[in-house]
Short mmCIF file of C-alpha atoms in Angstrom, two decimals:
data_model
loop_
_atom_site.label_atom_id
_atom_site.label_comp_id
_atom_site.label_asym_id
_atom_site.label_seq_id
_atom_site.Cartn_x
_atom_site.Cartn_y
_atom_site.Cartn_z
CA UNK A 1 12.99 2.64 16.22
CA UNK A 2 14.25 2.72 12.62
CA UNK A 3 14.14 5.86 10.54
CA UNK A 4 14.48 9.52 11.40
CA UNK A 5 12.14 11.48 13.65
CA UNK A 6 10.69 14.21 11.42
CA UNK A 7 8.18 15.45 14.01
CA UNK A 8 7.64 14.58 17.68
CA UNK A 9 6.67 10.90 17.70
CA UNK A 10 6.70 10.55 13.90
CA UNK A 11 9.41 8.50 12.18
CA UNK A 12 10.17 8.32 8.46
CA UNK A 13 11.96 5.43 6.81
CA UNK A 14 12.96 5.70 3.17
CA UNK A 15 14.55 3.20 0.82
CA UNK A 16 15.43 3.18 -2.88
CA UNK A 17 15.71 0.07 -5.04
CA UNK A 18 15.24 -1.28 -8.52
CA UNK A 19 11.87 -3.03 -8.52
CA UNK A 20 9.94 -3.92 -11.63
CA UNK A 21 10.40 -2.44 -15.07
CA UNK A 22 7.46 -0.11 -15.65
CA UNK A 23 6.85 1.27 -19.10
CA UNK A 24 6.30 5.04 -19.27
CA UNK A 25 2.57 4.38 -19.66
CA UNK A 26 0.84 1.65 -17.66
CA UNK A 27 -1.98 -0.15 -19.48
CA UNK A 28 -5.00 0.01 -17.17
CA UNK A 29 -7.42 -2.00 -19.32
CA UNK A 30 -7.38 -4.67 -16.59
CA UNK A 31 -9.22 -2.16 -14.37
CA UNK A 32 -11.58 -1.22 -17.19
CA UNK A 33 -10.04 2.24 -17.50
CA UNK A 34 -10.06 3.74 -20.97
CA UNK A 35 -6.68 5.47 -20.83
CA UNK A 36 -3.22 4.33 -19.70
CA UNK A 37 -1.57 6.07 -16.76
CA UNK A 38 1.97 7.43 -16.62
CA UNK A 39 3.90 5.38 -14.10
CA UNK A 40 5.23 8.54 -12.45
CA UNK A 41 1.66 9.36 -11.36
CA UNK A 42 1.19 6.11 -9.44
CA UNK A 43 1.44 6.00 -5.66
CA UNK A 44 1.11 2.57 -4.08
CA UNK A 45 -0.08 2.86 -0.50
CA UNK A 46 -0.96 0.66 2.44
CA UNK A 47 -1.82 1.38 6.07
CA UNK A 48 -1.30 -0.42 9.34
CA UNK A 49 -4.10 0.30 11.80
CA UNK A 50 -5.32 -0.36 15.32
CA UNK A 51 -7.94 -2.83 14.07
CA UNK A 52 -10.04 -4.02 11.17
CA UNK A 53 -13.46 -2.92 12.42
CA UNK A 54 -13.22 0.56 10.94
CA UNK A 55 -15.18 3.51 12.26
CA UNK A 56 -13.99 6.55 14.16
CA UNK A 57 -12.29 4.45 16.85
CA UNK A 58 -9.84 2.90 14.40
CA UNK A 59 -6.73 4.88 13.52
CA UNK A 60 -3.85 4.39 11.13
CA UNK A 61 -0.53 4.42 12.94
CA UNK A 62 1.57 3.66 9.86
CA UNK A 63 1.24 4.74 6.24
CA UNK A 64 3.48 3.18 3.64
CA UNK A 65 3.78 4.58 0.12
CA UNK A 66 5.91 3.71 -2.89
CA UNK A 67 6.44 5.17 -6.33
CA UNK A 68 8.78 5.03 -9.30
CA UNK A 69 11.11 7.97 -9.74
CA UNK A 70 12.19 9.53 -13.03
CA UNK A 71 15.47 7.57 -12.94
CA UNK A 72 13.57 4.27 -12.72
CA UNK A 73 14.25 3.59 -9.06
CA UNK A 74 11.46 2.45 -6.77
CA UNK A 75 11.13 4.70 -3.73
CA UNK A 76 9.57 3.23 -0.60
CA UNK A 77 8.58 5.52 2.28
CA UNK A 78 6.95 4.67 5.59
CA UNK A 79 5.54 6.96 8.26
CA UNK A 80 5.24 5.45 11.73
CA UNK A 81 3.77 7.13 14.78
CA UNK A 82 5.15 6.27 18.21
CA UNK A 83 2.73 8.48 20.15
CA UNK A 84 -0.99 9.05 19.80
CA UNK A 85 -0.38 12.76 19.26
CA UNK A 86 1.75 12.22 16.15
CA UNK A 87 -1.17 11.24 13.94
CA UNK A 88 -1.85 14.76 12.69
CA UNK A 89 1.78 15.22 11.62
CA UNK A 90 1.61 11.86 9.81
CA UNK A 91 -1.54 12.87 7.95
CA UNK A 92 -0.05 16.22 6.96
CA UNK A 93 3.14 14.57 5.69
CA UNK A 94 1.26 11.97 3.65
CA UNK A 95 -0.86 14.73 2.10
CA UNK A 96 2.36 16.36 0.85
CA UNK A 97 3.15 13.21 -1.12
CA UNK A 98 -0.06 13.53 -3.15
CA UNK A 99 -0.54 15.65 -6.26
CA UNK A 100 -3.79 16.57 -8.03
CA UNK A 101 -3.04 13.98 -10.74
CA UNK A 102 -1.83 11.21 -8.41
CA UNK A 103 -3.36 7.79 -9.04
CA UNK A 104 -3.52 5.66 -5.91
CA UNK A 105 -2.77 1.93 -6.08
CA UNK A 106 -3.97 -0.33 -3.28
CA UNK A 107 -5.28 -3.77 -2.38
CA UNK A 108 -8.78 -3.40 -0.93
CA UNK A 109 -7.95 0.25 -0.30
CA UNK A 110 -11.22 1.54 -1.73
CA UNK A 111 -13.16 -0.30 0.95
CA UNK A 112 -10.73 0.01 3.85
CA UNK A 113 -7.58 2.18 3.71
CA UNK A 114 -9.02 5.14 1.83
CA UNK A 115 -12.25 5.49 3.87
CA UNK A 116 -10.28 5.10 7.09
CA UNK A 117 -7.82 7.85 6.14
CA UNK A 118 -10.66 10.11 5.02
CA UNK A 119 -12.21 9.68 8.48
CA UNK A 120 -8.91 10.46 10.21
CA UNK A 121 -8.44 13.62 8.11
CA UNK A 122 -11.94 14.73 8.99
CA UNK A 123 -11.46 14.07 12.71
CA UNK A 124 -8.15 15.96 12.60
CA UNK A 125 -9.95 18.85 10.86
CA UNK A 126 -7.60 18.65 7.91
CA UNK A 127 -8.47 18.84 4.20
CA UNK A 128 -8.98 15.42 2.64
CA UNK A 129 -6.22 15.02 0.02
CA UNK A 130 -7.59 11.71 -1.32
CA UNK A 131 -10.89 13.05 -2.65
CA UNK A 132 -10.99 13.25 -6.42
CA UNK A 133 -7.89 11.12 -7.00
CA UNK A 134 -7.91 8.15 -9.34
CA UNK A 135 -7.68 4.85 -7.49
CA UNK A 136 -6.64 1.46 -8.86
CA UNK A 137 -7.77 -1.14 -6.32
CA UNK A 138 -6.06 -4.33 -7.49
CA UNK A 139 -8.25 -6.65 -5.43
CA UNK A 140 -11.14 -6.26 -7.85
CA UNK A 141 -9.37 -7.26 -11.10
CA UNK A 142 -7.58 -10.07 -9.27
CA UNK A 143 -10.97 -11.40 -8.20
CA UNK A 144 -12.33 -11.12 -11.72
CA UNK A 145 -9.47 -13.14 -13.15
CA UNK A 146 -8.72 -15.72 -10.49
CA UNK A 147 -11.68 -16.10 -8.12
CA UNK A 148 -12.48 -19.80 -7.96
CA UNK A 149 -9.06 -20.69 -9.36
CA UNK A 150 -6.98 -19.85 -6.30
CA UNK A 151 -7.87 -20.77 -2.72
CA UNK A 152 -8.51 -17.07 -2.07
CA UNK A 153 -7.61 -13.68 -3.52
CA UNK A 154 -5.61 -12.24 -0.64
CA UNK A 155 -2.50 -10.24 -1.52
CA UNK A 156 -0.30 -12.98 -0.07
CA UNK A 157 -1.87 -15.46 -2.50
CA UNK A 158 -1.59 -13.10 -5.48
CA UNK A 159 2.07 -12.37 -4.79
CA UNK A 160 2.83 -16.08 -4.49
CA UNK A 161 0.95 -17.10 -7.63
CA UNK A 162 1.96 -14.17 -9.85
CA UNK A 163 5.34 -13.08 -8.49
CA UNK A 164 6.73 -16.20 -6.83
CA UNK A 165 7.02 -14.36 -3.50
CA UNK A 166 6.98 -16.58 -0.43
CA UNK A 167 7.39 -14.67 2.81
CA UNK A 168 9.57 -16.02 5.60
CA UNK A 169 9.25 -14.93 9.23
CA UNK A 170 6.46 -12.60 8.23
CA UNK A 171 4.46 -11.02 11.03
CA UNK A 172 0.77 -11.49 10.14
CA UNK A 173 -1.12 -8.26 9.66
CA UNK A 174 -3.53 -9.30 12.40
CA UNK A 175 -0.65 -9.03 14.90
CA UNK A 176 0.42 -5.53 13.83
CA UNK A 177 -1.92 -3.65 16.22
CA UNK A 178 -0.55 -5.56 19.21
CA UNK A 179 3.02 -4.87 18.11
CA UNK A 180 2.36 -1.13 18.03
CA UNK A 181 0.42 -0.98 21.29
CA UNK A 182 3.10 -3.03 23.04
CA UNK A 183 5.76 -0.59 21.87
CA UNK A 184 3.71 2.38 23.07
CA UNK A 185 3.54 0.76 26.49
CA UNK A 186 7.30 0.48 26.71
CA UNK A 187 7.80 -2.89 25.04
CA UNK A 188 10.40 -4.00 22.53
CA UNK A 189 10.51 -2.60 19.01
CA UNK A 190 11.37 -6.01 17.53
CA UNK A 191 7.85 -6.80 16.31
CA UNK A 192 7.34 -3.20 15.24
CA UNK A 193 10.31 -3.55 12.91
CA UNK A 194 8.75 -6.74 11.58
CA UNK A 195 5.60 -4.76 10.79
CA UNK A 196 7.70 -2.31 8.76
CA UNK A 197 9.16 -5.25 6.83
CA UNK A 198 5.66 -6.67 6.26
CA UNK A 199 4.39 -3.30 5.06
CA UNK A 200 7.33 -2.78 2.70
CA UNK A 201 6.73 -6.19 1.11
CA UNK A 202 3.05 -5.31 0.69
CA UNK A 203 4.10 -2.21 -1.24
CA UNK A 204 6.55 -4.09 -3.44
CA UNK A 205 3.94 -6.78 -4.12
CA UNK A 206 1.38 -4.11 -5.02
CA UNK A 207 3.73 -2.80 -7.69
CA UNK A 208 4.53 -6.29 -8.93
CA UNK A 209 0.89 -7.35 -9.18
CA UNK A 210 0.06 -4.08 -10.95
CA UNK A 211 2.72 -4.68 -13.60
CA UNK A 212 1.56 -8.28 -14.05
CA UNK A 213 -2.05 -7.18 -14.53
CA UNK A 214 -0.95 -4.48 -16.97
CA UNK A 215 0.84 -7.10 -19.05
CA UNK A 216 -2.26 -9.26 -19.53
CA UNK A 217 -4.18 -9.33 -22.78
CA UNK A 218 -7.35 -7.22 -22.63
CA UNK A 219 -9.49 -10.33 -22.86
CA UNK A 220 -9.70 -12.54 -19.78
CA UNK A 221 -9.95 -15.60 -22.00
CA UNK A 222 -7.29 -18.11 -21.05
CA UNK A 223 -6.06 -16.16 -18.06
CA UNK A 224 -7.66 -18.56 -15.60
CA UNK A 225 -5.93 -21.58 -17.05
CA UNK A 226 -2.49 -21.15 -15.58
CA UNK A 227 0.00 -19.37 -13.42
CA UNK A 228 2.87 -17.11 -14.32
#
C-alpha cells in the first residue's frame, strides 16, 4: 500500500509538482460569481466510494485533495482507508485541510461528493466542515458551454477536449469499489494503486479545467464553436 500510515488503517500519499499557472486571483465569472477568488483558497477534491447510489450505506474510502502552494507548486494529497474503522480518522484529517475561507472545487461534487461526506460526518458524530464553504462545481459551467457540442460532459471528455489529456491503462471509476473491497478481503493492491492514479488525474484535470474556464471571455458567444 503506497503512502504512510498516519492512523491505524489510514494511509496518506502526498506529491508536489508544477501543474498549471494560476494567477493570484482566479476569475470566477464562468460560474456566475461576482468576485474572483485567490488561488490559495482553492481546494480541489474528489472521493472514491463504495457505490454511486448514495444514502447512508455508501461510504467514502478515499478522499483526494489538491491545492496550489505559495511557491506555485501543486500539492496533491490522498487519504485511503484500508479498514472500515479508519473512516473517522480520514474524516478528521480531511477536516484539518479546510479553512473557513476555503473554496471547494469539484466535478459534480455539489450533487454527490459533498452530500455524501456531509452524511458520513453526521454518522460519525463529527462537525461538518463543509457547511458554509464556497463551492465551484465545474460540471455546471461545462454543461452550459458545451452541452450538445460534445458527446457528453463527463470529466474524461472535458479533460480530453480542453486539456488534451488521454488516459492510458486507466481503471474506470465504476471498478474502484471492487478494487477496494478486494484489497480488504486480502487481495492484491495492484488495482488499488490504479485507483490512486485515477484519482490523482481527476484532481489534476479539475485544476486544468478550472484554469481553462477562468480564461474564457465572460460571454459564452463563440465558445461552442471550437476546441482548445
